[in-house]
Amino acid sequence: MRETQYRLSNVTLNALEVGEPSSLPSVIFLHGWLDNAASFSTVLAACAERAPSRHFCALDLAGHGYSTHKGMGYFYPFHDYVDDIYQLITTFFTQKCLLVGHSLGALIAACYSSTFPEHVTGLVQIEGIAPLAESPERAVPRLRDSIISREQVRSHVERGYASVDAAVRHRAQVSHVAAPLIQPLVERGLTPRDGRWFWQHDRQLQTQSAFRMPPEQASTFIQGIRCPHGLILGSDGYADLRQSATVLLSKHCTILTIVGGHHCHLEQPEYVAQTILEYIN
């Protein structure tokens, strides 16, 4: 497993990779909000062991992990992630790719698969389905809450952690994942400063979005998916996803439930790797 970089027009995306691009479709992994490429490190290792001739690439999304931030006053609207993936695939990948996304990454992967089907040979989503949506009546309070959250982030003073272990314990508690499983993700997400440890993701990621699609609009992205499509849910993951799956997904999507929570791919990396390779084949 190696560190790589992809320079796009206004951001450099870092990645963890195994294998080299070839005539076979690459597999691109997109992590969840405030996570990073190490979210998939154990899945990558399991995939590489089973398919050593394949190329697997787990990205740090913009503002996350080791990837660069997009600058002050930039609040990471959802559609710009799709633009970043478009630049990545069209510039650096000559073949169709299989997209694997967890949580936020699953939403990005779904929208990309629907919008640019000529680039995608398969889609595997983990604990995430369609873009976050809400009724139009929420538009005004959402904008208000978003602006207020920006001011809260600007004025917040970070305290950091006394040690990496303290950060691991806190993140494990918040994410309901055993500390050893979440540790690689936490270690990649920290940076030392003045004797303490701080999250290195862009703090502007923590503001609320200023806009969400109405449900009817969000569902069109799922209806437009034409490639082989699988959804992996954790038995103790987000309950609303199971209900959404019955409403949004077509009979052409395979839904698998595995033991685990929202980060079930950390808890069941071998099973998730096996599922991904089945979609490759």
CSV table of C-alpha atoms in Angstrom, one decimal:
chain,number,residue,atom,x,y,z
A,1,MET,CA,0.0,0.0,0.0
A,2,ARG,CA,1.5,3.3,-1.0
A,3,GLU,CA,0.7,7.1,-0.7
A,4,THR,CA,-0.1,8.9,-4.0
A,5,GLN,CA,-1.2,12.4,-5.0
A,6,TYR,CA,-3.5,13.6,-7.8
A,7,ARG,CA,-3.3,17.3,-8.7
A,8,LEU,CA,-6.6,18.7,-9.9
A,9,SER,CA,-7.4,22.3,-11.0
A,10,ASN,CA,-7.7,23.7,-7.4
A,11,VAL,CA,-6.9,20.9,-5.0
A,12,THR,CA,-4.5,18.0,-4.6
A,13,LEU,CA,-6.1,14.7,-3.5
A,14,ASN,CA,-4.0,12.3,-1.6
A,15,ALA,CA,-4.7,8.6,-1.8
A,16,LEU,CA,-3.8,5.1,-0.5
A,17,GLU,CA,-3.3,2.7,-3.4
A,18,VAL,CA,-2.6,-0.9,-4.1
A,19,GLY,CA,-1.7,-2.0,-7.6
A,20,GLU,CA,-1.3,0.0,-10.8
A,21,PRO,CA,-3.9,1.3,-13.3
A,22,SER,CA,-4.2,-1.1,-16.3
A,23,SER,CA,-6.7,-2.3,-18.9
A,24,LEU,CA,-8.8,-3.6,-16.0
A,25,PRO,CA,-11.3,-1.3,-14.3
A,26,SER,CA,-9.8,0.5,-11.2
A,27,VAL,CA,-11.8,0.5,-8.0
A,28,ILE,CA,-12.1,4.0,-6.4
A,29,PHE,CA,-13.1,4.3,-2.7
A,30,LEU,CA,-14.8,7.4,-1.3
A,31,HIS,CA,-15.0,7.8,2.5
A,32,GLY,CA,-17.5,9.4,4.7
A,33,TRP,CA,-17.8,12.9,6.2
A,34,LEU,CA,-14.8,13.8,8.4
A,35,ASP,CA,-13.2,10.4,7.7
A,36,ASN,CA,-10.3,9.8,5.3
A,37,ALA,CA,-8.7,7.2,3.0
A,38,ALA,CA,-7.7,5.0,6.0
A,39,SER,CA,-11.3,4.2,6.5
A,40,PHE,CA,-10.7,1.7,3.7
A,41,SER,CA,-7.2,0.5,4.5
A,42,THR,CA,-8.3,-3.0,5.8
A,43,VAL,CA,-10.7,-3.4,2.9
A,44,LEU,CA,-8.0,-2.4,0.4
A,45,ALA,CA,-5.6,-5.0,1.9
A,46,ALA,CA,-8.3,-7.7,1.7
A,47,CYS,CA,-9.1,-6.8,-1.9
A,48,ALA,CA,-5.5,-6.8,-2.9
A,49,GLU,CA,-5.0,-10.2,-1.4
A,50,ARG,CA,-7.9,-11.6,-3.4
A,51,ALA,CA,-7.2,-9.7,-6.7
A,52,PRO,CA,-3.5,-8.8,-6.9
A,53,SER,CA,-3.7,-7.8,-10.5
A,54,ARG,CA,-6.3,-5.1,-9.8
A,55,HIS,CA,-5.8,-1.4,-9.0
A,56,PHE,CA,-7.5,-0.1,-5.8
A,57,CYS,CA,-7.4,3.6,-4.9
A,58,ALA,CA,-8.8,5.1,-1.6
A,59,LEU,CA,-9.0,8.9,-1.8
A,60,ASP,CA,-8.8,11.6,0.8
A,61,LEU,CA,-11.7,13.8,-0.3
A,62,ALA,CA,-10.9,17.6,-0.5
A,63,GLY,CA,-10.4,19.1,3.0
A,64,HIS,CA,-10.0,15.6,4.5
A,65,GLY,CA,-7.0,13.6,5.5
A,66,TYR,CA,-3.8,14.6,3.7
A,67,SER,CA,-5.7,16.3,0.8
A,68,THR,CA,-5.4,20.1,0.6
A,69,HIS,CA,-8.1,22.4,1.8
A,70,LYS,CA,-9.9,24.7,-0.6
A,71,GLY,CA,-9.4,27.9,1.3
A,72,MET,CA,-11.1,30.3,3.7
A,73,GLY,CA,-14.7,31.1,2.9
A,74,TYR,CA,-15.2,27.8,1.0
A,75,PHE,CA,-17.8,25.5,2.6
A,76,TYR,CA,-17.6,22.3,0.4
A,77,PRO,CA,-21.0,22.2,-1.3
A,78,PHE,CA,-21.9,18.6,-2.2
A,79,HIS,CA,-21.8,19.0,-6.0
A,80,ASP,CA,-18.2,20.1,-6.0
A,81,TYR,CA,-17.2,16.6,-4.7
A,82,VAL,CA,-18.7,15.3,-7.9
A,83,ASP,CA,-16.6,17.8,-9.9
A,84,ASP,CA,-13.5,16.6,-8.2
A,85,ILE,CA,-14.2,13.0,-9.0
A,86,TYR,CA,-14.9,13.9,-12.6
A,87,GLN,CA,-11.5,15.7,-12.9
A,88,LEU,CA,-9.8,12.7,-11.3
A,89,ILE,CA,-11.3,10.0,-13.5
A,90,THR,CA,-11.1,11.9,-16.8
A,91,THR,CA,-7.5,13.0,-16.2
A,92,PHE,CA,-5.9,10.0,-14.6
A,93,PHE,CA,-8.0,6.9,-15.4
A,94,THR,CA,-8.4,5.6,-19.0
A,95,GLN,CA,-10.9,2.8,-18.2
A,96,LYS,CA,-14.3,2.7,-16.6
A,97,CYS,CA,-14.1,2.5,-12.8
A,98,LEU,CA,-16.0,0.8,-10.1
A,99,LEU,CA,-17.0,3.2,-7.3
A,100,VAL,CA,-17.3,2.2,-3.7
A,101,GLY,CA,-18.6,4.8,-1.2
A,102,HIS,CA,-19.3,4.9,2.5
A,103,SER,CA,-21.8,7.4,3.9
A,104,LEU,CA,-21.0,10.8,2.2
A,105,GLY,CA,-18.9,8.9,-0.2
A,106,ALA,CA,-21.8,6.7,-1.1
A,107,LEU,CA,-23.9,9.7,-2.0
A,108,ILE,CA,-21.2,11.1,-4.1
A,109,ALA,CA,-20.7,7.8,-5.9
A,110,ALA,CA,-24.4,7.5,-6.6
A,111,CYS,CA,-24.7,10.9,-8.1
A,112,TYR,CA,-21.5,10.4,-10.2
A,113,SER,CA,-22.7,7.0,-11.4
A,114,SER,CA,-26.0,8.5,-12.5
A,115,THR,CA,-24.6,11.6,-14.1
A,116,PHE,CA,-21.6,10.1,-15.8
A,117,PRO,CA,-22.6,6.5,-16.5
A,118,GLU,CA,-20.0,6.2,-19.3
A,119,HIS,CA,-17.3,6.3,-16.6
A,120,VAL,CA,-18.7,3.7,-14.2
A,121,THR,CA,-18.8,0.0,-14.5
A,122,GLY,CA,-20.3,-0.7,-11.0
A,123,LEU,CA,-21.4,0.9,-7.8
A,124,VAL,CA,-21.2,-0.4,-4.2
A,125,GLN,CA,-22.7,1.8,-1.5
A,126,ILE,CA,-22.1,1.4,2.2
A,127,GLU,CA,-24.5,3.0,4.7
A,128,GLY,CA,-25.6,5.7,2.3
A,129,ILE,CA,-28.0,6.0,-0.6
A,130,ALA,CA,-29.3,9.3,-2.1
A,131,PRO,CA,-28.3,12.9,-1.6
A,132,LEU,CA,-29.6,14.3,1.6
A,133,ALA,CA,-33.0,15.8,1.0
A,134,GLU,CA,-35.8,17.6,2.8
A,135,SER,CA,-39.1,19.4,2.0
A,136,PRO,CA,-39.0,22.9,0.5
A,137,GLU,CA,-40.5,24.3,3.6
A,138,ARG,CA,-37.2,23.8,5.3
A,139,ALA,CA,-35.3,26.0,2.9
A,140,VAL,CA,-35.5,29.2,4.9
A,141,PRO,CA,-34.5,27.8,8.3
A,142,ARG,CA,-31.8,25.7,6.7
A,143,LEU,CA,-30.2,28.8,5.2
A,144,ARG,CA,-30.4,30.6,8.6
A,145,ASP,CA,-28.9,27.6,10.4
A,146,SER,CA,-26.1,27.3,7.9
A,147,ILE,CA,-25.0,30.9,8.2
A,148,ILE,CA,-25.1,30.8,12.0
A,149,SER,CA,-23.0,27.5,11.9
A,150,ARG,CA,-20.4,29.3,9.9
A,151,GLU,CA,-20.0,32.0,12.6
A,152,GLN,CA,-19.8,29.3,15.3
A,153,VAL,CA,-17.0,27.5,13.4
A,154,ARG,CA,-15.1,30.8,12.9
A,155,SER,CA,-15.3,31.7,16.6
A,156,HIS,CA,-14.7,28.2,18.0
A,157,VAL,CA,-11.3,27.7,19.8
A,158,GLU,CA,-9.9,24.2,19.3
A,159,ARG,CA,-8.5,22.5,22.4
A,160,GLY,CA,-7.0,19.4,20.8
A,161,TYR,CA,-6.1,16.1,22.5
A,162,ALA,CA,-3.4,15.3,25.0
A,163,SER,CA,-2.4,12.2,23.0
A,164,VAL,CA,-3.3,10.1,20.0
A,165,ASP,CA,-4.8,7.5,22.3
A,166,ALA,CA,-7.2,10.1,23.7
A,167,ALA,CA,-8.3,11.0,20.2
A,168,VAL,CA,-8.8,7.4,19.3
A,169,ARG,CA,-10.9,6.7,22.4
A,170,HIS,CA,-13.1,9.7,21.8
A,171,ARG,CA,-13.7,8.9,18.1
A,172,ALA,CA,-14.3,5.2,18.9
A,173,GLN,CA,-17.0,6.3,21.4
A,174,VAL,CA,-18.6,8.8,19.0
A,175,SER,CA,-18.6,6.3,16.1
A,176,HIS,CA,-19.5,3.2,18.1
A,177,VAL,CA,-16.6,1.3,16.7
A,178,ALA,CA,-13.9,-0.6,18.7
A,179,ALA,CA,-10.8,1.6,19.2
A,180,PRO,CA,-8.3,-0.7,17.3
A,181,LEU,CA,-10.6,-0.6,14.2
A,182,ILE,CA,-10.9,3.1,14.1
A,183,GLN,CA,-7.3,3.8,15.0
A,184,PRO,CA,-5.8,4.0,11.5
A,185,LEU,CA,-8.4,6.5,10.4
A,186,VAL,CA,-7.8,8.7,13.5
A,187,GLU,CA,-4.0,8.6,13.1
A,188,ARG,CA,-4.3,9.7,9.5
A,189,GLY,CA,-6.7,12.5,10.6
A,190,LEU,CA,-4.5,14.1,13.3
A,191,THR,CA,-1.7,16.6,13.3
A,192,PRO,CA,0.6,17.7,16.2
A,193,ARG,CA,0.8,21.3,17.3
A,194,ASP,CA,2.2,22.8,20.5
A,195,GLY,CA,2.3,19.5,22.3
A,196,ARG,CA,-1.3,18.5,21.5
A,197,TRP,CA,-3.0,16.7,18.7
A,198,PHE,CA,-5.6,18.3,16.5
A,199,TRP,CA,-7.9,17.2,13.6
A,200,GLN,CA,-6.3,18.3,10.3
A,201,HIS,CA,-9.5,18.3,8.3
A,202,ASP,CA,-10.8,21.7,7.2
A,203,ARG,CA,-12.9,23.1,10.0
A,204,GLN,CA,-15.2,24.6,7.4
A,205,LEU,CA,-16.5,21.1,6.7
A,206,GLN,CA,-18.3,21.2,10.0
A,207,THR,CA,-20.7,23.9,9.0
A,208,GLN,CA,-24.3,22.9,8.0
A,209,SER,CA,-25.1,22.9,4.3
A,210,ALA,CA,-27.0,25.9,3.0
A,211,PHE,CA,-29.2,23.9,0.7
A,212,ARG,CA,-30.7,20.4,0.4
A,213,MET,CA,-32.6,19.0,-2.6
A,214,PRO,CA,-36.3,18.2,-2.3
A,215,PRO,CA,-36.9,14.4,-2.1
A,216,GLU,CA,-38.2,14.2,-5.6
A,217,GLN,CA,-35.1,15.7,-7.1
A,218,ALA,CA,-32.7,13.5,-5.0
A,219,SER,CA,-34.5,10.3,-6.0
A,220,THR,CA,-33.8,11.0,-9.7
A,221,PHE,CA,-30.1,10.4,-9.1
A,222,ILE,CA,-30.9,6.9,-7.8
A,223,GLN,CA,-33.3,6.2,-10.6
A,224,GLY,CA,-30.7,7.1,-13.2
A,225,ILE,CA,-28.1,4.5,-12.1
A,226,ARG,CA,-27.7,1.9,-14.8
A,227,CYS,CA,-24.6,-0.1,-13.8
A,228,PRO,CA,-24.6,-3.1,-11.4
A,229,HIS,CA,-25.5,-1.6,-8.1
A,230,GLY,CA,-25.1,-3.0,-4.5
A,231,LEU,CA,-25.9,-1.5,-1.1
A,232,ILE,CA,-24.4,-2.8,2.1
A,233,LEU,CA,-26.1,-1.8,5.4
A,234,GLY,CA,-25.0,-2.5,8.9
A,235,SER,CA,-27.4,-4.3,11.1
A,236,ASP,CA,-26.9,-1.6,13.7
A,237,GLY,CA,-26.4,1.2,11.2
A,238,TYR,CA,-28.7,4.1,10.5
A,239,ALA,CA,-32.2,2.8,10.7
A,240,ASP,CA,-33.7,5.3,8.3
A,241,LEU,CA,-31.5,3.9,5.5
A,242,ARG,CA,-33.4,0.6,5.6
A,243,GLN,CA,-36.7,2.4,5.1
A,244,SER,CA,-35.2,4.7,2.4
A,245,ALA,CA,-33.9,1.6,0.6
A,246,THR,CA,-37.4,0.1,0.1
A,247,VAL,CA,-38.6,3.4,-1.3
A,248,LEU,CA,-35.7,4.6,-3.4
A,249,LEU,CA,-33.9,1.5,-4.8
A,250,SER,CA,-35.1,-0.5,-7.7
A,251,LYS,CA,-35.2,-4.3,-7.9
A,252,HIS,CA,-31.9,-4.1,-9.8
A,253,CYS,CA,-30.0,-3.1,-6.7
A,254,THR,CA,-28.8,-5.9,-4.4
A,255,ILE,CA,-29.2,-5.0,-0.7
A,256,LEU,CA,-27.0,-6.8,1.8
A,257,THR,CA,-27.2,-6.4,5.6
A,258,ILE,CA,-24.1,-7.4,7.6
A,259,VAL,CA,-23.3,-7.4,11.2
A,260,GLY,CA,-22.0,-4.0,12.3
A,261,GLY,CA,-22.9,-0.3,12.7
A,262,HIS,CA,-22.5,2.7,10.4
A,263,HIS,CA,-18.8,1.8,9.9
A,264,CYS,CA,-19.6,-1.8,9.2
A,265,HIS,CA,-16.8,-2.0,6.6
A,266,LEU,CA,-14.3,-1.5,9.4
A,267,GLU,CA,-15.9,-4.3,11.3
A,268,GLN,CA,-16.3,-6.7,8.4
A,269,PRO,CA,-13.6,-5.8,5.9
A,270,GLU,CA,-13.2,-9.4,4.5
A,271,TYR,CA,-17.0,-9.6,3.7
A,272,VAL,CA,-17.0,-6.1,2.2
A,273,ALA,CA,-14.0,-6.9,0.0
A,274,GLN,CA,-15.6,-10.1,-1.2
A,275,THR,CA,-18.7,-8.2,-2.2
A,276,ILE,CA,-16.7,-5.6,-4.1
A,277,LEU,CA,-14.9,-8.3,-6.0
A,278,GLU,CA,-18.1,-9.9,-7.0
A,279,TYR,CA,-19.2,-6.7,-8.6
A,280,ILE,CA,-15.9,-6.4,-10.4
A,281,ASN,CA,-16.3,-9.9,-11.8
